[in-house]
Amino acid sequence: MSDTTVPLKQRVGRYGAWSIELRSQDPARRGELDEAAAELEELGYGAIWLGGNSTADHAAPLIGATRRILVGTSVLNIWQQEAATTAAGFAEVASAHPGRYLVGLGVSHGPLVKNYSRPYAAMTGYLDELDEAGVGADSRVLAALGPKMLKLSGERAAGAIPYLVTPEHTAQAREILGEGPLLAPELKVVLETDPTRARALARDALAMYLTLPNYTNNFLRLGFTEADLAEGGSDRLIDALFAWGDEDRIRDRIETFHQAGADHVALQVVTGTHRDKLPREEWRRLASLLG
């Protein structure tokens, strides 16, 4: 059980594992998923971040299979689950495992949501409903990219979990948030030393995101150009968004996020394999190089 008297930043630690694979609800895979979560805890990761539109239903089994690691959604899509359902799921998990579940919320993207409009207003309304239902600010974080949503993350949540960002974005986010709130950016890691192979794996992983304006607009705000976004992304863009290379290079790249103001970095391993395959060996390698 997590000690809820310990500050969130301390409980979440410096590193977490971001995984879409662990959100599977296939009963035949339950043992495999629970075992992997327990190993992540033993390897020293402070949190598991469940990719995709994840909910308490995805988090609860992993929390039950572990002793102290935090599990967060990255993210729960506010357009696809009503706040009352989110609150009920949170209450059930929090009752059994206090302090172990973080509700990561996001507004998704216009091309993926029917009748998408006024995302900031939608988020503030959702947070109002969570307040009324007893899901406090200290139990939720926001997938924030732009300045307004980052500011909201500090005012109405425990902090921000920006996805697909650079150390420069992290520095800007820290300035907006101030020192108190949690800042936990996601970073993709390619455990490959060959530049051609590493960048090819990275471009495959990036392709979908280059179709989503929330991300591309954020890249442009960070000083990238339309040319950087073309043809799968320039080397400059790839190298800014992914950590790849030998152990020293990857370790140094991760450390730049901490130096820029991150409290915690959610590490997503990119392997190019089927998304159902758990990258357990890669998680072990990452844990070893991080010490």
Coordinates of C-alpha atoms in Angstrom, one line a residue:
M1 CA 0.0 0.0 0.0
S2 CA 1.3 3.5 -0.9
D3 CA 1.8 5.9 2.1
T4 CA -0.5 8.8 1.1
T5 CA 1.3 11.0 3.7
V6 CA 4.4 10.9 1.4
P7 CA 4.3 13.7 -1.2
L8 CA 3.3 12.6 -4.7
K9 CA 6.6 13.5 -6.3
Q10 CA 8.4 11.2 -3.9
R11 CA 6.0 8.4 -4.3
V12 CA 6.1 8.5 -8.1
G13 CA 9.9 8.6 -8.3
R14 CA 12.1 9.8 -11.1
Y15 CA 11.1 7.2 -13.7
G16 CA 8.0 5.4 -14.9
A17 CA 7.1 2.9 -17.6
W18 CA 4.5 4.1 -20.2
S19 CA 2.8 1.2 -21.8
I20 CA -0.2 0.6 -24.1
E21 CA 0.5 -3.2 -23.9
L22 CA -0.3 -3.4 -20.1
R23 CA -3.8 -2.0 -20.6
S24 CA -5.0 -5.3 -22.2
Q25 CA -8.1 -6.8 -20.6
D26 CA -7.7 -10.2 -22.2
P27 CA -8.3 -12.8 -19.4
A28 CA -5.9 -15.2 -21.0
R29 CA -3.1 -12.7 -20.5
R30 CA -3.9 -11.6 -16.9
G31 CA -1.1 -13.6 -15.3
E32 CA 1.5 -12.3 -17.8
L33 CA 0.4 -8.7 -17.3
D34 CA 0.3 -8.9 -13.5
E35 CA 3.7 -10.5 -13.5
A36 CA 5.2 -7.8 -15.7
A37 CA 3.7 -5.1 -13.5
A38 CA 5.2 -6.7 -10.4
E39 CA 8.6 -6.9 -12.2
L40 CA 8.5 -3.2 -13.1
E41 CA 7.9 -2.4 -9.4
E42 CA 10.9 -4.6 -8.4
L43 CA 13.1 -2.9 -11.1
G44 CA 12.5 0.4 -9.4
Y45 CA 10.0 2.1 -11.7
G46 CA 7.8 4.5 -9.6
A47 CA 4.8 4.4 -11.8
I48 CA 3.1 2.6 -14.7
W49 CA 1.3 4.9 -17.2
L50 CA -1.4 3.1 -19.2
G51 CA -1.6 4.3 -22.8
G52 CA -4.6 4.6 -24.9
N53 CA -8.0 5.6 -23.5
S54 CA -7.4 3.9 -20.2
T55 CA -9.7 3.8 -17.2
A56 CA -9.9 2.4 -13.6
D57 CA -10.9 -0.9 -15.1
H58 CA -7.5 -1.2 -16.8
A59 CA -5.5 0.1 -13.8
A60 CA -7.2 -1.9 -11.0
P61 CA -5.8 -5.4 -11.8
L62 CA -2.2 -4.1 -12.0
I63 CA -2.6 -2.2 -8.7
G64 CA -3.9 -5.4 -7.1
A65 CA -1.0 -7.4 -8.5
T66 CA 1.6 -5.0 -7.0
R67 CA 2.4 -3.5 -3.6
R68 CA 3.4 0.1 -4.0
I69 CA 3.9 1.3 -7.6
L70 CA 1.5 4.0 -8.7
V71 CA -0.7 3.4 -11.8
G72 CA -2.0 6.2 -13.9
T73 CA -4.1 6.6 -17.0
S74 CA -2.3 8.3 -19.9
V75 CA -4.9 9.2 -20.7
L76 CA -8.5 8.8 -19.9
N77 CA -10.4 10.5 -22.8
I78 CA -12.9 12.9 -21.3
W79 CA -15.2 12.7 -24.3
Q80 CA -15.5 8.9 -24.1
Q81 CA -16.2 8.4 -20.4
E82 CA -18.6 10.5 -18.3
A83 CA -17.2 12.1 -15.2
A84 CA -19.6 10.2 -12.9
T85 CA -18.2 6.9 -14.2
T86 CA -14.6 8.1 -13.8
A87 CA -15.4 9.1 -10.2
A88 CA -17.1 5.8 -9.4
G89 CA -14.1 3.9 -10.8
F90 CA -11.7 6.0 -8.8
A91 CA -13.6 5.6 -5.6
E92 CA -13.6 1.8 -5.9
V93 CA -9.9 1.6 -6.6
A94 CA -9.0 4.2 -4.0
S95 CA -11.0 2.4 -1.3
A96 CA -9.1 -0.8 -1.8
H97 CA -5.7 0.8 -2.6
P98 CA -5.4 4.4 -1.3
G99 CA -2.9 6.5 -3.1
R100 CA -2.1 4.0 -5.8
Y101 CA -4.2 5.3 -8.7
L102 CA -3.7 8.6 -10.6
V103 CA -6.5 9.7 -13.0
G104 CA -4.7 11.1 -16.0
L105 CA -7.2 13.1 -18.1
G106 CA -7.0 14.4 -21.7
V107 CA -9.1 16.1 -24.3
S108 CA -7.9 13.9 -27.2
H109 CA -7.8 15.4 -30.7
G110 CA -10.3 16.9 -33.1
P111 CA -9.9 14.3 -35.9
L112 CA -10.6 11.5 -33.3
V113 CA -13.7 12.9 -31.6
K114 CA -17.1 13.5 -33.0
N115 CA -18.4 17.0 -32.3
Y116 CA -15.1 18.1 -30.8
S117 CA -15.3 21.7 -29.6
R118 CA -14.0 24.0 -26.9
P119 CA -11.7 21.4 -25.3
Y120 CA -10.6 23.8 -22.5
A121 CA -14.1 24.4 -21.4
A122 CA -14.9 20.7 -21.7
M123 CA -12.0 19.9 -19.4
T124 CA -12.9 22.6 -16.8
G125 CA -16.5 21.3 -16.8
Y126 CA -15.2 17.7 -16.3
L127 CA -13.0 18.8 -13.4
D128 CA -16.0 20.6 -11.8
E129 CA -17.9 17.3 -11.9
L130 CA -15.0 15.4 -10.4
D131 CA -14.8 17.9 -7.6
E132 CA -18.4 17.4 -6.8
A133 CA -18.0 13.6 -6.8
G134 CA -15.0 13.7 -4.4
V135 CA -12.1 13.1 -6.8
G136 CA -9.7 15.7 -5.5
A137 CA -7.1 17.7 -7.4
D138 CA -4.4 15.6 -5.7
S139 CA -5.6 12.5 -7.4
R140 CA -5.6 13.7 -11.0
V141 CA -3.2 15.0 -13.6
L142 CA -3.7 16.5 -17.0
A143 CA -2.2 15.7 -20.4
A144 CA -1.4 19.3 -21.1
L145 CA 0.6 20.7 -24.0
G146 CA -0.4 24.4 -24.5
P147 CA 0.0 27.2 -21.9
K148 CA -3.7 27.3 -20.9
M149 CA -4.0 23.6 -20.2
L150 CA -0.6 23.6 -18.4
K151 CA -1.8 26.4 -16.1
L152 CA -5.0 24.5 -15.4
S153 CA -2.9 21.5 -14.5
G154 CA -1.3 23.4 -11.7
E155 CA -4.5 25.1 -10.5
R156 CA -7.0 22.2 -10.7
A157 CA -4.9 19.0 -10.7
A158 CA -1.7 17.6 -9.1
G159 CA 0.3 18.5 -12.2
A160 CA 0.8 17.7 -15.9
I161 CA 1.7 14.6 -18.0
P162 CA 2.7 16.1 -21.4
Y163 CA 3.1 13.6 -24.2
L164 CA 5.5 13.7 -27.1
V165 CA 7.5 16.7 -26.0
T166 CA 11.0 17.9 -25.8
P167 CA 13.2 19.2 -23.0
E168 CA 12.5 22.7 -24.2
H169 CA 8.8 22.1 -23.7
T170 CA 9.5 20.8 -20.3
A171 CA 11.4 23.9 -19.3
Q172 CA 8.4 26.1 -20.5
A173 CA 6.0 23.8 -18.7
R174 CA 7.9 24.1 -15.5
E175 CA 7.9 27.9 -15.7
I176 CA 4.1 27.9 -16.2
L177 CA 3.4 25.4 -13.4
G178 CA 5.8 26.7 -10.9
E179 CA 7.8 24.5 -8.5
G180 CA 4.9 22.8 -6.7
P181 CA 2.9 20.7 -9.2
L182 CA 4.2 17.4 -10.6
L183 CA 5.6 17.6 -14.1
A184 CA 5.9 14.1 -15.7
P185 CA 6.6 14.2 -19.5
E186 CA 6.5 11.1 -21.6
L187 CA 9.6 10.2 -23.6
K188 CA 10.0 7.5 -26.2
V189 CA 13.1 5.3 -26.1
V190 CA 14.6 3.3 -28.9
L191 CA 17.3 0.9 -27.6
E192 CA 19.2 0.9 -30.9
T193 CA 22.6 2.3 -31.7
D194 CA 22.4 2.3 -35.5
P195 CA 21.1 5.8 -36.6
T196 CA 19.3 4.5 -39.7
R197 CA 17.5 1.7 -37.8
A198 CA 16.8 3.9 -34.8
R199 CA 15.3 6.7 -36.8
A200 CA 13.2 4.3 -38.9
L201 CA 11.7 2.8 -35.8
A202 CA 11.0 6.3 -34.5
R203 CA 9.4 7.4 -37.7
D204 CA 7.1 4.4 -37.6
A205 CA 6.0 5.3 -34.1
L206 CA 5.6 9.0 -34.9
A207 CA 3.6 8.6 -38.1
M208 CA 0.1 8.6 -36.5
Y209 CA 0.9 11.6 -34.3
L210 CA 1.9 13.8 -37.2
T211 CA -1.7 13.6 -38.4
L212 CA -3.0 15.2 -35.1
P213 CA -3.0 19.0 -34.9
N214 CA -2.6 19.2 -31.1
Y215 CA 0.9 17.7 -31.5
T216 CA 1.9 19.4 -34.8
N217 CA 0.8 22.8 -33.5
N218 CA 2.9 22.2 -30.4
F219 CA 5.9 21.3 -32.5
L220 CA 5.5 24.5 -34.4
R221 CA 5.3 26.5 -31.1
L222 CA 8.6 24.9 -30.1
G223 CA 10.3 26.2 -33.2
F224 CA 10.1 23.3 -35.6
T225 CA 9.0 24.1 -39.2
E226 CA 6.5 22.5 -41.6
A227 CA 9.5 21.0 -43.3
D228 CA 10.4 19.2 -40.1
L229 CA 6.9 17.7 -40.0
A230 CA 7.1 16.4 -43.6
E231 CA 8.0 12.9 -44.9
G232 CA 7.8 11.2 -41.5
G233 CA 9.7 13.9 -39.6
S234 CA 13.2 15.4 -40.1
D235 CA 16.2 14.0 -38.3
R236 CA 16.1 17.1 -36.1
L237 CA 12.5 16.4 -35.0
I238 CA 13.1 12.7 -34.5
D239 CA 16.2 13.3 -32.4
A240 CA 14.4 15.9 -30.2
L241 CA 11.4 13.5 -29.5
F242 CA 13.2 10.2 -29.1
A243 CA 16.0 8.9 -26.9
W244 CA 18.1 6.5 -29.0
G245 CA 21.7 5.3 -29.1
D246 CA 24.0 3.6 -26.7
E247 CA 23.4 3.6 -22.9
D248 CA 25.3 6.8 -22.2
R249 CA 23.5 8.7 -24.9
I250 CA 20.0 7.5 -23.8
R251 CA 20.8 8.2 -20.1
D252 CA 22.0 11.7 -21.0
R253 CA 18.9 12.3 -23.1
I254 CA 16.6 11.3 -20.3
E255 CA 18.6 13.4 -17.8
T256 CA 18.0 16.5 -20.0
F257 CA 14.3 16.3 -19.1
H258 CA 15.1 16.3 -15.4
Q259 CA 17.5 19.2 -15.9
A260 CA 14.8 21.1 -17.7
G261 CA 12.4 20.7 -14.7
A262 CA 10.8 17.3 -15.0
D263 CA 10.1 15.6 -11.7
H264 CA 9.4 12.2 -13.3
V265 CA 9.9 10.9 -16.9
A266 CA 7.4 8.3 -18.3
L267 CA 9.6 6.1 -20.6
Q268 CA 7.9 4.4 -23.5
V269 CA 10.0 1.7 -25.2
V270 CA 9.7 1.6 -29.0
T271 CA 10.6 -1.8 -30.5
G272 CA 8.6 -2.0 -33.7
T273 CA 7.1 -5.2 -32.6
H274 CA 3.4 -6.1 -32.2
R275 CA 1.8 -3.9 -29.5
D276 CA 0.6 -7.0 -27.6
K277 CA 4.2 -8.0 -27.0
L278 CA 5.5 -6.8 -23.6
P279 CA 9.0 -5.2 -23.9
R280 CA 10.1 -6.8 -20.7
E281 CA 13.8 -7.2 -21.7
E282 CA 13.9 -3.6 -22.8
W283 CA 12.4 -2.5 -19.5
R284 CA 15.1 -4.4 -17.7
R285 CA 17.8 -2.8 -19.9
L286 CA 16.4 0.6 -19.2
A287 CA 16.3 0.0 -15.5
S288 CA 19.9 -1.1 -15.5
L289 CA 21.2 1.9 -17.4
L290 CA 19.2 4.2 -15.1
G291 CA 20.8 2.6 -12.1

